mmCIF file of C-alpha atoms in Angstrom:
data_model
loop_
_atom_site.group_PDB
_atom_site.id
_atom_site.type_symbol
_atom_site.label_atom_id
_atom_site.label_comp_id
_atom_site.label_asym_id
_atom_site.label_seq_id
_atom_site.Cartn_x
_atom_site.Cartn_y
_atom_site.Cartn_z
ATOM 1 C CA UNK A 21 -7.923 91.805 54.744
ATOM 2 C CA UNK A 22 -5.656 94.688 56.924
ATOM 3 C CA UNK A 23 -4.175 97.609 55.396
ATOM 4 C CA UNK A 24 -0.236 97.450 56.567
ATOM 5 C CA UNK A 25 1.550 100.624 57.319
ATOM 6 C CA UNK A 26 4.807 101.888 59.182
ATOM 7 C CA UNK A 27 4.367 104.161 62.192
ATOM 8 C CA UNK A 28 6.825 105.660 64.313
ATOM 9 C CA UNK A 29 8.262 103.692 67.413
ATOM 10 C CA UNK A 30 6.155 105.516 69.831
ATOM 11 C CA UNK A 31 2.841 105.238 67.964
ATOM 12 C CA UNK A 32 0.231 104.580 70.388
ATOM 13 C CA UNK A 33 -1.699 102.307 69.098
ATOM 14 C CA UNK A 34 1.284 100.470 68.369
ATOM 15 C CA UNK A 35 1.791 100.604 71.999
ATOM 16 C CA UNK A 36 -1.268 99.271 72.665
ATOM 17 C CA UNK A 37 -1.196 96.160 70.800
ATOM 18 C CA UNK A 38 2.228 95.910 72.811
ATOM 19 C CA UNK A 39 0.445 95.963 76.561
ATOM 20 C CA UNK A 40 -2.087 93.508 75.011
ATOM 21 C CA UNK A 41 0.259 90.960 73.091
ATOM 22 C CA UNK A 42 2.374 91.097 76.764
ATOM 23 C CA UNK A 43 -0.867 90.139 78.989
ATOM 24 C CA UNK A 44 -1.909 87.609 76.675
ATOM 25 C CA UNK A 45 2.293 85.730 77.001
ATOM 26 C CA UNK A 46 2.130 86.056 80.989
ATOM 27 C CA UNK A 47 -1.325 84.209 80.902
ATOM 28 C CA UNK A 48 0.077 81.560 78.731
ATOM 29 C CA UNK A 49 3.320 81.296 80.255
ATOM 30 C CA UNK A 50 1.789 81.882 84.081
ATOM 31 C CA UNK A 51 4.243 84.820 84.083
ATOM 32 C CA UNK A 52 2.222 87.967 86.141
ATOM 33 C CA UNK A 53 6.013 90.003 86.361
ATOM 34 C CA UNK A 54 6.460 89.459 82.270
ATOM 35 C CA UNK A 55 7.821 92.520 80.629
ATOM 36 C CA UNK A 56 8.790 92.900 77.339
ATOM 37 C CA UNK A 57 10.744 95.766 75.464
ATOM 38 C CA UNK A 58 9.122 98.923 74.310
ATOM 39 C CA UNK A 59 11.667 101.057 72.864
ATOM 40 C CA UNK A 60 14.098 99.428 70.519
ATOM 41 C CA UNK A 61 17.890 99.784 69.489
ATOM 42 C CA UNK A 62 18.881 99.766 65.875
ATOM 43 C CA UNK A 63 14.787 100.219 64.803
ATOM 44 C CA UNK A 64 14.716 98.875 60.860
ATOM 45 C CA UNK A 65 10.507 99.392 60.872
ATOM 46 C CA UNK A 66 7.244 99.448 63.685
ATOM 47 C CA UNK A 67 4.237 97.974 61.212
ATOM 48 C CA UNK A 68 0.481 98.526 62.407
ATOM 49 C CA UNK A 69 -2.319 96.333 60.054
ATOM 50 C CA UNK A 70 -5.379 98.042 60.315
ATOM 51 C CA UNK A 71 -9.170 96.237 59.729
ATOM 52 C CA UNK A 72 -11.493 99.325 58.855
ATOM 53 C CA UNK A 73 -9.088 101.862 60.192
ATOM 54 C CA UNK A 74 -9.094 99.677 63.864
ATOM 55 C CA UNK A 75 -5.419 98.937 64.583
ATOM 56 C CA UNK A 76 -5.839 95.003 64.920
ATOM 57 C CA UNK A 77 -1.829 93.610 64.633
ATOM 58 C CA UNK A 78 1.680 94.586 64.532
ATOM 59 C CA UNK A 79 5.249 93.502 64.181
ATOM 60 C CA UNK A 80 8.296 95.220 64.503
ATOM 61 C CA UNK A 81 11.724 94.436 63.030
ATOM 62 C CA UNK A 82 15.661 95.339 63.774
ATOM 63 C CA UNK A 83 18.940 94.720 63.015
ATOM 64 C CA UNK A 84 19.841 91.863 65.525
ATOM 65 C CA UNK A 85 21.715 92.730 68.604
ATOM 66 C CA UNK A 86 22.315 89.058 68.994
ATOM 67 C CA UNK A 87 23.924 88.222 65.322
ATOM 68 C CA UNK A 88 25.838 88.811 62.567
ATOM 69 C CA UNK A 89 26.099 92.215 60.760
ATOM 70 C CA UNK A 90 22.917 91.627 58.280
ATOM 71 C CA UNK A 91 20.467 89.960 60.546
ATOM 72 C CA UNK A 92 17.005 91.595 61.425
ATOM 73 C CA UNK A 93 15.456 90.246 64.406
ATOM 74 C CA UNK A 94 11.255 90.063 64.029
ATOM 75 C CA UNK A 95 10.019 91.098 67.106
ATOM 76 C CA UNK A 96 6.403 91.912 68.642
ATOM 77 C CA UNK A 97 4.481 90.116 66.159
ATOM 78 C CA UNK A 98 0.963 90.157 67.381
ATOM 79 C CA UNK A 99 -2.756 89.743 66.192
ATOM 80 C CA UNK A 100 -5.811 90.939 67.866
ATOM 81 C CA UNK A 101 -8.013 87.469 69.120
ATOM 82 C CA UNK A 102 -10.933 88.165 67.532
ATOM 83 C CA UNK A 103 -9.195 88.768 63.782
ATOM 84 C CA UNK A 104 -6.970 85.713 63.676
ATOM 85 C CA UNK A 105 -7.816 83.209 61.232
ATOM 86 C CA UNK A 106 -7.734 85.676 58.325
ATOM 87 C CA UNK A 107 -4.138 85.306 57.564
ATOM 88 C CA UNK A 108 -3.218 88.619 58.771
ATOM 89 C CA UNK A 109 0.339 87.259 60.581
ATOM 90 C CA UNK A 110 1.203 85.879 57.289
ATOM 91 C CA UNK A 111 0.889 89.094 55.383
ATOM 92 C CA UNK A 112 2.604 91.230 58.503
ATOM 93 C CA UNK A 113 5.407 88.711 58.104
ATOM 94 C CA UNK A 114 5.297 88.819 54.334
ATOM 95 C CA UNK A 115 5.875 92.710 54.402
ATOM 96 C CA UNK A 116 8.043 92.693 56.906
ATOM 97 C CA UNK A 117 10.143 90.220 54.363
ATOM 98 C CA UNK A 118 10.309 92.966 52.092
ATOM 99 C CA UNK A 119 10.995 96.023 54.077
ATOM 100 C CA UNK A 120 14.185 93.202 55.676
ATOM 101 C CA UNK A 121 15.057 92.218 51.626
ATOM 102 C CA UNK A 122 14.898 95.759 50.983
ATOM 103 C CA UNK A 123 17.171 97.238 54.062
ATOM 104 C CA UNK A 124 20.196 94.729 52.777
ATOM 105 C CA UNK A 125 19.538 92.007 54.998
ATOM 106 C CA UNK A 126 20.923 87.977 54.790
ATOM 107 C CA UNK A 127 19.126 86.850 57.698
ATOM 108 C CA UNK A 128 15.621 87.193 59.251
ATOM 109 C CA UNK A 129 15.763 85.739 63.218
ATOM 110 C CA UNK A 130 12.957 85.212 65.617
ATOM 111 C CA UNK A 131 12.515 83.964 69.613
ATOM 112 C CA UNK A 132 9.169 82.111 69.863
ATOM 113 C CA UNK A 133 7.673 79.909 72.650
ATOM 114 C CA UNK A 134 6.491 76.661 72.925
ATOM 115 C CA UNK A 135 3.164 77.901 74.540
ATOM 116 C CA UNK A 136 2.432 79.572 70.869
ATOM 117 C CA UNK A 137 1.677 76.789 68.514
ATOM 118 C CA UNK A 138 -0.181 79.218 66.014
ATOM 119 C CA UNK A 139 3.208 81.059 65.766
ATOM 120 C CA UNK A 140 4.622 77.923 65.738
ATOM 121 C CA UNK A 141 2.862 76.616 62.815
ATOM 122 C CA UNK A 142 3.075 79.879 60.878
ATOM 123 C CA UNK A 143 6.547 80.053 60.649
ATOM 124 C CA UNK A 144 7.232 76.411 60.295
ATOM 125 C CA UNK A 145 5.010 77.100 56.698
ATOM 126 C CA UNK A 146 7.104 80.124 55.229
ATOM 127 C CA UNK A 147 10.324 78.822 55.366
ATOM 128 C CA UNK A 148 11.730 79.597 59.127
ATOM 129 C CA UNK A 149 13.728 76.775 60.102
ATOM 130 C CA UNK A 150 14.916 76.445 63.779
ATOM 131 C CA UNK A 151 18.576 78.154 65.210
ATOM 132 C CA UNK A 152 20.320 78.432 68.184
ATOM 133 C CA UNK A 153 18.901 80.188 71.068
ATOM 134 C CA UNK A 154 19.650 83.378 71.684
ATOM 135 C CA UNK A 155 19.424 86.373 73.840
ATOM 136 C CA UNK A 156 17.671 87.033 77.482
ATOM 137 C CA UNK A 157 16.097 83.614 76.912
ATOM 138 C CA UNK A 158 18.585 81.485 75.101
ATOM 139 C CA UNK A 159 18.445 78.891 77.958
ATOM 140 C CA UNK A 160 14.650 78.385 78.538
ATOM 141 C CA UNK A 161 13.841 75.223 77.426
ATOM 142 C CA UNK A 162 10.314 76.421 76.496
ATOM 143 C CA UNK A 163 12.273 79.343 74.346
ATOM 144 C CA UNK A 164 12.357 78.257 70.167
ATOM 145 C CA UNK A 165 14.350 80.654 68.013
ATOM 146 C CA UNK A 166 13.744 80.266 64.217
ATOM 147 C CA UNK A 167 15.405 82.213 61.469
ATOM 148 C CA UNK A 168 15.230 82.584 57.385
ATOM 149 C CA UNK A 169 18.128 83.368 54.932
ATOM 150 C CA UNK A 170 17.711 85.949 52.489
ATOM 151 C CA UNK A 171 19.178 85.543 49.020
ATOM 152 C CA UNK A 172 21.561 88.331 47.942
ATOM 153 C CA UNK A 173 19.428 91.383 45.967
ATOM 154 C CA UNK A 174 22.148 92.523 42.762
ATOM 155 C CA UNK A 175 21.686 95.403 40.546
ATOM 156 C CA UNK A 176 23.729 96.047 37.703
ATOM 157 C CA UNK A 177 24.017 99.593 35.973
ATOM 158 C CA UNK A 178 24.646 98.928 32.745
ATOM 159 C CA UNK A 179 25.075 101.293 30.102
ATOM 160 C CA UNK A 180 27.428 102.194 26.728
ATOM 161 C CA UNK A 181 30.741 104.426 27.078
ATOM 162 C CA UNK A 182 29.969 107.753 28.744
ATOM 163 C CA UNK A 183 25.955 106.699 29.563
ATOM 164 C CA UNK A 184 27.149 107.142 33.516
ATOM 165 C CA UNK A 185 26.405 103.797 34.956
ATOM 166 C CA UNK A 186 29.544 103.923 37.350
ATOM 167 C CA UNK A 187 28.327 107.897 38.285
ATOM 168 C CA UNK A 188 25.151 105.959 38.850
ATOM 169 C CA UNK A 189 26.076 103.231 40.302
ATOM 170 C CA UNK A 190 28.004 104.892 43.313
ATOM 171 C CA UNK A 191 24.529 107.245 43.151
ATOM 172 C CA UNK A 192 22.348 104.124 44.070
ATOM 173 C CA UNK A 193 25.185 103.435 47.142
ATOM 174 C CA UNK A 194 24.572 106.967 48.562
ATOM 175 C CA UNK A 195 20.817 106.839 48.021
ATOM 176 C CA UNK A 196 20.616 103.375 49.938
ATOM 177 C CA UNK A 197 23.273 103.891 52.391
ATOM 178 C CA UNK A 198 21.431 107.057 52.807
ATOM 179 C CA UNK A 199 18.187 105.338 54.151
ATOM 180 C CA UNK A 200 19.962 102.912 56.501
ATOM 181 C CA UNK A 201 20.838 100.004 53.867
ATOM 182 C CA UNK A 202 23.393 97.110 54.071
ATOM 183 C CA UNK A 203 24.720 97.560 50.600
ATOM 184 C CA UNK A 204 28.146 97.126 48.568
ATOM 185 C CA UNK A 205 28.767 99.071 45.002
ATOM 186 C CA UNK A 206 31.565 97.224 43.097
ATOM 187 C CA UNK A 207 32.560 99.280 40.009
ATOM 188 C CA UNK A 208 33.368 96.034 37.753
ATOM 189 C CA UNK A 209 35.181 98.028 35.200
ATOM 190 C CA UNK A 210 37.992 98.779 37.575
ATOM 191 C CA UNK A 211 38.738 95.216 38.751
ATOM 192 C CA UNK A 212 39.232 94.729 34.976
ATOM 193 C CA UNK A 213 41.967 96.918 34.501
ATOM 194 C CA UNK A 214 44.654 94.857 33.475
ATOM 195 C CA UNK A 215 47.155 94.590 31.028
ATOM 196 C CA UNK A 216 47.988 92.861 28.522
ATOM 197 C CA UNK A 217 44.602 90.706 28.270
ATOM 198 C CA UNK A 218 44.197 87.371 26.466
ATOM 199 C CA UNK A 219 43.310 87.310 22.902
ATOM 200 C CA UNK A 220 40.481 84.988 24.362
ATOM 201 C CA UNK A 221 39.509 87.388 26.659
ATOM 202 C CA UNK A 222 39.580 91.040 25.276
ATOM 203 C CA UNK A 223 37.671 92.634 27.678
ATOM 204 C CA UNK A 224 38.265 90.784 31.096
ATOM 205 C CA UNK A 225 35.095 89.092 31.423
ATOM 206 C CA UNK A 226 36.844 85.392 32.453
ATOM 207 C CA UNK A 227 38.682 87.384 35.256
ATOM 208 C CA UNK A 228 35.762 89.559 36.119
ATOM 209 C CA UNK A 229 33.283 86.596 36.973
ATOM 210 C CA UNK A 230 36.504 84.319 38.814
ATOM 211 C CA UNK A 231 36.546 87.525 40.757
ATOM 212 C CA UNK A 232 33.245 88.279 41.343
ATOM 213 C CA UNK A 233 32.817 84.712 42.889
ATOM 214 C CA UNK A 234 35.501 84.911 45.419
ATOM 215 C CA UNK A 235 34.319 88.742 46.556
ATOM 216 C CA UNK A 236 30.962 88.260 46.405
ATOM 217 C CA UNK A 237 31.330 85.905 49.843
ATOM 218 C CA UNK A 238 32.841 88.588 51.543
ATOM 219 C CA UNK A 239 30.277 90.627 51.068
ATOM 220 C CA UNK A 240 28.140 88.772 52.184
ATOM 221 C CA UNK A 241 30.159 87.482 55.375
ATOM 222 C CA UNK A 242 29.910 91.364 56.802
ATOM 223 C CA UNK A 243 26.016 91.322 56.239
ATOM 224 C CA UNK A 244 25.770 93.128 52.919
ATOM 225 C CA UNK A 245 22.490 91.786 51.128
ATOM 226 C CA UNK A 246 22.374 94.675 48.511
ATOM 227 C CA UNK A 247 25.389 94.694 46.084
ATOM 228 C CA UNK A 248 25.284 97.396 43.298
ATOM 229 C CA UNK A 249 27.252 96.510 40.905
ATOM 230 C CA UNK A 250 28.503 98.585 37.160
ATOM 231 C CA UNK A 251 29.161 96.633 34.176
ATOM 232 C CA UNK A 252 28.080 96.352 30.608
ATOM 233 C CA UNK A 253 25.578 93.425 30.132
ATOM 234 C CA UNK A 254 25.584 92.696 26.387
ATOM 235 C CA UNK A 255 25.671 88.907 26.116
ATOM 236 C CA UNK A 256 22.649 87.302 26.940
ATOM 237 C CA UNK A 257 24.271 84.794 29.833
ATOM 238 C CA UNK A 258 25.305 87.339 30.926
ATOM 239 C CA UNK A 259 22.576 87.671 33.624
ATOM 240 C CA UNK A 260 22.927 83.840 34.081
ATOM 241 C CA UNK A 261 26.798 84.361 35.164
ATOM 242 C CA UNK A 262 26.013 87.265 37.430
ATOM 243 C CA UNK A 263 23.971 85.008 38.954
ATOM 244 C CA UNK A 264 26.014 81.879 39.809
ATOM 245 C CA UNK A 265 28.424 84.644 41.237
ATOM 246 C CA UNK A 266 26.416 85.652 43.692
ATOM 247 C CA UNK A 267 24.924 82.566 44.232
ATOM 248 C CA UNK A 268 24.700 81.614 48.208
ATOM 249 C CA UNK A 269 24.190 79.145 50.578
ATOM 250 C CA UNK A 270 20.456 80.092 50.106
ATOM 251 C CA UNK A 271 20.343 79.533 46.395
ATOM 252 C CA UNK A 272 20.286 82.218 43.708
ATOM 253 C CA UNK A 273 20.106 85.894 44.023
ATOM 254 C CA UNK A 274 17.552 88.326 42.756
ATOM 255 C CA UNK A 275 19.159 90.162 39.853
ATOM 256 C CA UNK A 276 18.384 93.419 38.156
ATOM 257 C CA UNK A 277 19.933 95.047 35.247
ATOM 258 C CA UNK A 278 18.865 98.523 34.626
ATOM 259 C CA UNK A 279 20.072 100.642 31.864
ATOM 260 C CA UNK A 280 20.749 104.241 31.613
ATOM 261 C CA UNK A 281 21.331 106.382 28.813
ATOM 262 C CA UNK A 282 22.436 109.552 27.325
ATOM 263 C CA UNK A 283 22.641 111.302 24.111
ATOM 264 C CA UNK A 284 25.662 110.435 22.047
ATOM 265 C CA UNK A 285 26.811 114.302 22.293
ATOM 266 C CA UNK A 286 26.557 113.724 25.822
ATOM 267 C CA UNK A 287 28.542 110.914 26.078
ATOM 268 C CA UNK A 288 31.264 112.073 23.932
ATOM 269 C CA UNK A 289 31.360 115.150 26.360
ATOM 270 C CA UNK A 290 32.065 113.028 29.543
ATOM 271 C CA UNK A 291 34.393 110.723 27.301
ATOM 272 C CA UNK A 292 36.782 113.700 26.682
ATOM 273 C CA UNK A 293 36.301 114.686 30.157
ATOM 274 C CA UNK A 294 37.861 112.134 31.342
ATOM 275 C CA UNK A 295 40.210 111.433 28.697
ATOM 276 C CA UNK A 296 40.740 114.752 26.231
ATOM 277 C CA UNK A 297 43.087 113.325 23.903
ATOM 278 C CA UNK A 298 44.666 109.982 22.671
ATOM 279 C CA UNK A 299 44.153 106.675 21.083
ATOM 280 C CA UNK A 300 41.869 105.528 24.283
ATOM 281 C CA UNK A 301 39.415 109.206 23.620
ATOM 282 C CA UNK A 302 38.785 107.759 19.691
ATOM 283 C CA UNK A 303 38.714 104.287 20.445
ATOM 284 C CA UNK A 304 35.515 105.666 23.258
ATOM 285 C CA UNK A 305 34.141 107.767 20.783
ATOM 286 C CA UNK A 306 33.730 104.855 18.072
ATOM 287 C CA UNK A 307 32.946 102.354 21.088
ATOM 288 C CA UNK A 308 30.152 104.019 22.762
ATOM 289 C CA UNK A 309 27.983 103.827 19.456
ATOM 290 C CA UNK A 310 28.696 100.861 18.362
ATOM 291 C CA UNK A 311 27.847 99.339 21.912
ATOM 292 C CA UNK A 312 25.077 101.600 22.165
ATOM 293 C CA UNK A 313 23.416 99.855 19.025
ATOM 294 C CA UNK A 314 23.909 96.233 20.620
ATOM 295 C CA UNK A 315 22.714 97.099 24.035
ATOM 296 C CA UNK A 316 19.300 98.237 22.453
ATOM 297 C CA UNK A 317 19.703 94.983 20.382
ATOM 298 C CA UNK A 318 19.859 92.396 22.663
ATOM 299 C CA UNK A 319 17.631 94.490 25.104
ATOM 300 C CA UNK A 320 18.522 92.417 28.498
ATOM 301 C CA UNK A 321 17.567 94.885 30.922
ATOM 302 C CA UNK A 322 14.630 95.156 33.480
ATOM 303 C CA UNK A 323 14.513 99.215 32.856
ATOM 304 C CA UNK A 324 16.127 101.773 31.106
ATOM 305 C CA UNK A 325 16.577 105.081 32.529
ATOM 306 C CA UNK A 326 17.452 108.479 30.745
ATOM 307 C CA UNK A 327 20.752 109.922 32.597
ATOM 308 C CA UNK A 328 21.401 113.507 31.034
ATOM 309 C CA UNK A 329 20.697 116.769 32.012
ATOM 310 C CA UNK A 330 20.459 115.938 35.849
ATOM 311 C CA UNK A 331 22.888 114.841 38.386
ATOM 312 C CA UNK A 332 23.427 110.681 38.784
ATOM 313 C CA UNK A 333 22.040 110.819 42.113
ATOM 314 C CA UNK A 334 18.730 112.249 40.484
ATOM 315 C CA UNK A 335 18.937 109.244 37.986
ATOM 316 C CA UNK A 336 19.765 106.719 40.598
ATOM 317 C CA UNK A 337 16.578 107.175 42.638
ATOM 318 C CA UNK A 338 14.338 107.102 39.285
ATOM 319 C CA UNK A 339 15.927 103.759 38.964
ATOM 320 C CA UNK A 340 15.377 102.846 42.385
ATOM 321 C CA UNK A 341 11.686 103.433 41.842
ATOM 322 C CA UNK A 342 11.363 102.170 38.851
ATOM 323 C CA UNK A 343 12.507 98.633 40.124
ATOM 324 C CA UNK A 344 10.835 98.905 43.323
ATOM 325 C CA UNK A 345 14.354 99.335 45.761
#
């Protein structure tokens, strides 16, 4: 069992591991004049796992030099001799999953060698499937380069009339994009604005899911893994649609719907705000309670979040936490 935590790119233990994991290659490869990199460009996250507070394996991971926007390359995974066998790659690589899912990445890529059957073996049994070579050794026959697809990660903000999902919404974009993210906020509401709609289709949602299905490929084409989307969720396939919109050549995407709320006061308050007078201001004021009662209905969402009395940004990273982004 290892405790797994980041450290900075100069760490020195870190650094250690480094010298040894690079004499261990040139013995196996009879390479004496091996050197591999120490300082990295585009640094996602440097992982130590520690065994009783001894610094015993590491991997490192960044955005690919090599790829598409989106791909994170793993690099420097290593494991001291005398603690392998106790799974320890397979959790480094299991965290280092989630700090990639986490960042916005679609791809996880990899350069491996032929000399390294426990690596090998390890990523042949999570899912890495072989790719095209790449980089300084792309043409070494001995080189193997593996890679894994991430499914898309979607939130959607949902909320009543005047609850703030958009404000939040756009919140959870700056507090991602703030921390180095690959992520995409869609404010579903606006591609819905269209007139006049079908009496089969009151409030957009046909067009809003043909739409969704042709962007959501582009998004993911320029390497955005984390789409935050706002939109009212009130019919239970509704999650089920989202889905199958986002759906990739990986399969289906993990989806969130969080909820935030506000006081009905409140919400009348940013209703006239933004409209102060007019048949769309009363139709709002009736709407947001009368939604309000069927989103706490049906109850479809993962979390609910309170969203008065403190700016959206505020909210949006309580509902980060709360769902773990």
């Amino acid at each position: 069992m290892i405790t797994i935590r980041e450290v900075e790119p100069d760490d020195p233990e870190a650094l250690a591991l480094w010298d040894e994991q690079q004499q261990e290659l040139a013995e196996r490869y009879d390479a004496p004049d091996l050197e591999l990199e120490t300082r990295f460009s585009s640094l996602l996250v440097s992982l130590v796992g520690y065994s009783d507070d001894e610094a015993v394996a590491t991997v490192v991971l960044r955005w690919s030099p090599h790829h598409e926007d989106g791909a994170v390359e793993v690099k420097r995974l290593y494991v001291k001799p005398d603690h392998r066998g106790h799974g320890h790659s397979r959790a480094l690589m299991g965290v280092a999953e989630s700090f990639a899912r986490r960042a916005g990445a679609t791809r996880l890529v990899l350069e491996t060698g032929d000399q390294q059957p426990e690596a090998l073996s390890l990523y042949d049994s999570i899912g890495y499937t072989r790719i095209a070579g790449y980089g300084e050794w792309k043409d070494d026959e001995g080189t193997l380069c593996y890679g894994r697809t991430l499914p898309t990660r979607l939130l959607i903000v949902n909320g009543t009339i005047g609850a703030g999902k958009t404000a939040v919404a756009a919140g959870v974009l700056d507090a991602l994009g703030d921390r180095g993210a690959r992520v995409a906020f869609l404010d579903a509401d606006a591609v819905c604005q269209a007139a006049p709609a079908r009496e089969s289709d009151p409030y957009h949602q046909e067009l809003l899911f043909a739409a969704m299905s042709r962007l959501a490929p582009l998004y993911r084409q320029r390497g955005y893994g984390c789409v935050v989307v706002a939109r009212v969720v009130e019919a239970p396939e509704d999650r089920a649609r989202w889905s199958l919109a986002f759906a990739s050549e990986v399969g289906a995407p993990e989806v969130v719907v969080a909820r935030v709320t506000a006081p009905l006061d409140e919400r009348r308050a940013r209703i006239d705000v933004r409209e102060p007078e007019g048949r769309w201001r009363d139709w709002a004021h009736a709407r947001t309670v009368e939604l309000d009662d069927v989103l706490e209905t049906q109850a479809l969402d993962d979390v609910v979040v309170e969203n008065s009395g403190r700016s959206a940004r505020d909210t949006a990273e309580e509902l980060l936490a709360e769902i773990g982004w």
